[in-house]
mmCIF file of C-alpha atoms in Angstrom:
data_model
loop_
_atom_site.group_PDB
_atom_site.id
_atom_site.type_symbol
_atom_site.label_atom_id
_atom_site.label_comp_id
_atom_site.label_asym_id
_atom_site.label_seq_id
_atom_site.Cartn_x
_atom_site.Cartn_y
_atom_site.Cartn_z
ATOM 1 C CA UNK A 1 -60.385 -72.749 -47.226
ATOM 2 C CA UNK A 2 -61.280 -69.362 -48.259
ATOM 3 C CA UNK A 3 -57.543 -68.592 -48.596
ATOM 4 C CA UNK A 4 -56.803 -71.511 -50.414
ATOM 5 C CA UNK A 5 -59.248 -70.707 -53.394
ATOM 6 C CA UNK A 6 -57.903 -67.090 -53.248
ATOM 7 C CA UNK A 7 -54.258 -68.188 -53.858
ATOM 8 C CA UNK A 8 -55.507 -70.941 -56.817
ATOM 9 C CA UNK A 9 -57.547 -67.885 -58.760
ATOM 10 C CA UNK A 10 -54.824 -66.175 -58.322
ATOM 11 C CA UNK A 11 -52.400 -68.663 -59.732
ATOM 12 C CA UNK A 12 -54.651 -69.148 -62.528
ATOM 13 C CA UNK A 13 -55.461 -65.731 -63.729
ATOM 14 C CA UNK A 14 -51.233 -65.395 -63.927
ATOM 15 C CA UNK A 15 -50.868 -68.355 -65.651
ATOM 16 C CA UNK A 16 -53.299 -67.355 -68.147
ATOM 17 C CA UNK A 17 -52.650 -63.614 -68.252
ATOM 18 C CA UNK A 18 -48.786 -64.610 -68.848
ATOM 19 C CA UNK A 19 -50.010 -67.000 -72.015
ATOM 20 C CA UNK A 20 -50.005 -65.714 -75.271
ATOM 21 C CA UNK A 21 -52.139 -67.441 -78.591
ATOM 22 C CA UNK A 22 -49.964 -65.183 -81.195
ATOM 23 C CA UNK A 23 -46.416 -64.270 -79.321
ATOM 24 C CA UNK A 24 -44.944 -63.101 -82.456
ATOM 25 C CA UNK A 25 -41.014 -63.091 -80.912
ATOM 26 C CA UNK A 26 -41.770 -67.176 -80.360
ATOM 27 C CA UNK A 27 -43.276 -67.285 -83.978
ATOM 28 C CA UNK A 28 -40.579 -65.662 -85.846
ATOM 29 C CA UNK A 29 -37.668 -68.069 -85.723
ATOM 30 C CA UNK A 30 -37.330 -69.223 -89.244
ATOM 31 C CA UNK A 31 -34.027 -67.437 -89.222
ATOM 32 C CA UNK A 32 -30.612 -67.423 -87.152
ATOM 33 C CA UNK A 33 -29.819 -64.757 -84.985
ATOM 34 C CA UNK A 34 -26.200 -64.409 -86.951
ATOM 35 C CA UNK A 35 -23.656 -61.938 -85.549
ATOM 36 C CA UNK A 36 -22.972 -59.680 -88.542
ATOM 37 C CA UNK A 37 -19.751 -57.152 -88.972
ATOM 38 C CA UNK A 38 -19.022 -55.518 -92.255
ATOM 39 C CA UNK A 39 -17.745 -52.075 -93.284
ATOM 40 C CA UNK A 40 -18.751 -50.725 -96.995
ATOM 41 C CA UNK A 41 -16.177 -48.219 -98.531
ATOM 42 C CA UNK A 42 -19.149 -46.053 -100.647
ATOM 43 C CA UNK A 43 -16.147 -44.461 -102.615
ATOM 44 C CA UNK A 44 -16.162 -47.987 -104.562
ATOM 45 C CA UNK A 45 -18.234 -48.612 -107.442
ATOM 46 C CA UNK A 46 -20.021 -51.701 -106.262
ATOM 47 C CA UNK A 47 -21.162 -49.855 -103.358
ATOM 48 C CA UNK A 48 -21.734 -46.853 -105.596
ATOM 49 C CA UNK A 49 -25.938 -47.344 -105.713
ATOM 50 C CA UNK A 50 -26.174 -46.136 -102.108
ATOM 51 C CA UNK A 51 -25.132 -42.250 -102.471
ATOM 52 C CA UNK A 52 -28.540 -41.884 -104.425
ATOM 53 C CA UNK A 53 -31.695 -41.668 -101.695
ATOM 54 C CA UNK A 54 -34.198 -44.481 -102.441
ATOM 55 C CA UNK A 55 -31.859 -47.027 -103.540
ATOM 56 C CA UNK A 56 -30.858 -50.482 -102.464
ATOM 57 C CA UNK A 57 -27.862 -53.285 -102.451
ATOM 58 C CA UNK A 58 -27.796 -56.444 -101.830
ATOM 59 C CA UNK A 59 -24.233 -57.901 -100.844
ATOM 60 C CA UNK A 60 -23.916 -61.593 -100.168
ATOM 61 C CA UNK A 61 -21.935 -63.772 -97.833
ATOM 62 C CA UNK A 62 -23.186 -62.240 -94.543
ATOM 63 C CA UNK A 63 -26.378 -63.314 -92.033
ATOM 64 C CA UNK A 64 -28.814 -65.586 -93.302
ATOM 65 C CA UNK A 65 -29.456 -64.596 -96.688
ATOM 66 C CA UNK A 66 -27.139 -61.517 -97.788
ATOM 67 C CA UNK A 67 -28.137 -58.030 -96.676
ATOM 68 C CA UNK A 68 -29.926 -55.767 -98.200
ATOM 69 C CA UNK A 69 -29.251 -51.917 -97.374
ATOM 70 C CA UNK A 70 -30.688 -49.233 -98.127
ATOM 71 C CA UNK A 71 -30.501 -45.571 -97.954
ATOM 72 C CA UNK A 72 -33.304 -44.169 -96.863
ATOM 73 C CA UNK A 73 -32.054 -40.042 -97.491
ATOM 74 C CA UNK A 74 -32.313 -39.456 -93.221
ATOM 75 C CA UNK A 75 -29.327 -42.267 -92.858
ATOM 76 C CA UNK A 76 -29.382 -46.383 -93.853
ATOM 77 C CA UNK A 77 -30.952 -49.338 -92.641
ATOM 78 C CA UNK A 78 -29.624 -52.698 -93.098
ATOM 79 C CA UNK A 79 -32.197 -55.980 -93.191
ATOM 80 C CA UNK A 80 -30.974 -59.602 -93.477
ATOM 81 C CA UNK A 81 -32.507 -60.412 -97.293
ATOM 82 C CA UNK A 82 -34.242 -63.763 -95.765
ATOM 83 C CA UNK A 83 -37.644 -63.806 -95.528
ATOM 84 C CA UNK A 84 -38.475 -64.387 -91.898
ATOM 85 C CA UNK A 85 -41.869 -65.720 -92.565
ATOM 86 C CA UNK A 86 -40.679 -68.633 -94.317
ATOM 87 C CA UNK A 87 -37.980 -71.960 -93.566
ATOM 88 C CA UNK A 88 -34.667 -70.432 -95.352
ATOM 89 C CA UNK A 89 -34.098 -71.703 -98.564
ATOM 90 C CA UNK A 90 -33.139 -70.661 -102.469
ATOM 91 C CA UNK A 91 -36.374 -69.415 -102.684
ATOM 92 C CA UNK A 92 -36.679 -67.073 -99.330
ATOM 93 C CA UNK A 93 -33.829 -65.326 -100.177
ATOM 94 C CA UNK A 94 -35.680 -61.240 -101.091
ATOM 95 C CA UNK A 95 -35.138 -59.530 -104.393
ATOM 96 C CA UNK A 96 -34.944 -55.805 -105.056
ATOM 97 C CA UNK A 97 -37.621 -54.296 -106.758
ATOM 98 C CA UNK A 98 -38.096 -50.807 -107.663
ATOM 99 C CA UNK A 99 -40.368 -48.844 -105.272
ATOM 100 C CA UNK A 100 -38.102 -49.838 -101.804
ATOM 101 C CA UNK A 101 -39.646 -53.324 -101.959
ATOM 102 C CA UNK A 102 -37.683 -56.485 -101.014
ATOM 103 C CA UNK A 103 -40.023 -59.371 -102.963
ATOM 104 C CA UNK A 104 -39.907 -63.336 -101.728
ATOM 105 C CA UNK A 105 -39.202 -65.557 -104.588
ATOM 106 C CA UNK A 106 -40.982 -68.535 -103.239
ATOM 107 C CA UNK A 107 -45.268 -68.659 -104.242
ATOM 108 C CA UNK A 108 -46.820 -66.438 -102.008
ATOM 109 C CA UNK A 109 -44.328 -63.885 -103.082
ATOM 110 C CA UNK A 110 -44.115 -61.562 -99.841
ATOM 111 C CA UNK A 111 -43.400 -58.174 -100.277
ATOM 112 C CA UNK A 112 -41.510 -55.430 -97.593
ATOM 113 C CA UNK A 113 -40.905 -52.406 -97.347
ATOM 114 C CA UNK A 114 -37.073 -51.793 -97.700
ATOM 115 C CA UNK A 115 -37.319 -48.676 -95.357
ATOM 116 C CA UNK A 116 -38.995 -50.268 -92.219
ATOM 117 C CA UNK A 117 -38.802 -54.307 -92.720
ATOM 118 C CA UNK A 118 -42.645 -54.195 -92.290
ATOM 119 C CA UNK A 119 -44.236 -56.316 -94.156
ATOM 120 C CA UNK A 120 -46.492 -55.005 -97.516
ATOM 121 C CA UNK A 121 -49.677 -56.362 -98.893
ATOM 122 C CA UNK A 122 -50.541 -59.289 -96.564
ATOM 123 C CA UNK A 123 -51.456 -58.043 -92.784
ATOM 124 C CA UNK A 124 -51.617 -62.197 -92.043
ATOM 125 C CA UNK A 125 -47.658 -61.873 -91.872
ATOM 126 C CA UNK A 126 -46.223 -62.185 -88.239
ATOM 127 C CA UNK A 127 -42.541 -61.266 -88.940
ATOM 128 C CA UNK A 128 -40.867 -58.113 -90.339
ATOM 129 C CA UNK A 129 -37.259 -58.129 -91.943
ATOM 130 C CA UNK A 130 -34.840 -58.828 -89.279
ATOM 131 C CA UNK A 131 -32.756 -55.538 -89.264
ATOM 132 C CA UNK A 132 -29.321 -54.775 -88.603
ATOM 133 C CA UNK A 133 -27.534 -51.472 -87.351
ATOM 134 C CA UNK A 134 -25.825 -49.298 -90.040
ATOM 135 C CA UNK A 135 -24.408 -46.112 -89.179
ATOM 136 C CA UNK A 136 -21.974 -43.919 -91.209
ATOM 137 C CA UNK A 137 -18.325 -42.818 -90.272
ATOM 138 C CA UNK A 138 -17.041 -40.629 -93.213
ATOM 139 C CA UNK A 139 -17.131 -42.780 -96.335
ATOM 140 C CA UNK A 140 -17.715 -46.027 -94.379
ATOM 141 C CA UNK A 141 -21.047 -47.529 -93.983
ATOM 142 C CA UNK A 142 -20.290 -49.949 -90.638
ATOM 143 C CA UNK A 143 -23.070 -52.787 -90.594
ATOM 144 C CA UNK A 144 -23.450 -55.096 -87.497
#
């Protein structure tokens, strides 16, 4: 009997040490995990923004909202220009402001840092930006 209770406390204390209340992987699904492969020639004007440290693109047409890259003046990061903390829609989709921030559109207006994808201003906020590699070869900024 003795071992029976054993074995059941034991059970129990795994089941409820494996449960999570706030698994923030499980709560951060608003967005698609999207394969994404694009090279950026930064001899060509469009691209022309990144050569200066601090500043930021946006290019459409790739992910789940554009991308939005910046350089940070130790390399580039890349970060899908959805907000993760909300549905996607018109309104999710992040504008650039100045000071590296990546602003929501929709009423709460959530703000991230461009540099790390961490969320600014509201700590209530499970998700940073969902980030993809970028690494330079030459002239060619190589996203994916």
């Amino acid at each position: 009997m003795m071992k029976k209770i054993a074995i059941f406390s034991l059970i129990t204390l795994l089941f409820f040490s494996c449960s999570r209340k706030d698994d923030n992987n499980n709560n951060c699904n608003n967005l698609q995990n999207i394969n994404v492969y694009v090279d950026l020639n930064l001899n060509f004007l469009q691209y022309n923004d990144l050569t200066f440290i601090g500043n930021s693109i946006y290019v459409s047409g790739y992910g789940n909202g554009g991308l939005i890259i910046t350089n940070t003046g130790t390399g580039f990061v890349a970060f899908d220009a959805a907000d993760p903390n909300h549905q996607l829609n018109i309104c999710s989709i992040l504008t650039i402001s100045q000071g590296g921030e990546g602003i929501c559109g929709c009423e709460d207006e959530n703000k991230y840092s461009l540099f790390t994808g961490q969320p600014l201003e509201n700590p209530d906020l499970r998700c940073g930006l969902k980030a993809y590699r970028a690494e330079l070869s030459g002239d060619i900024l190589i996203i994916n």
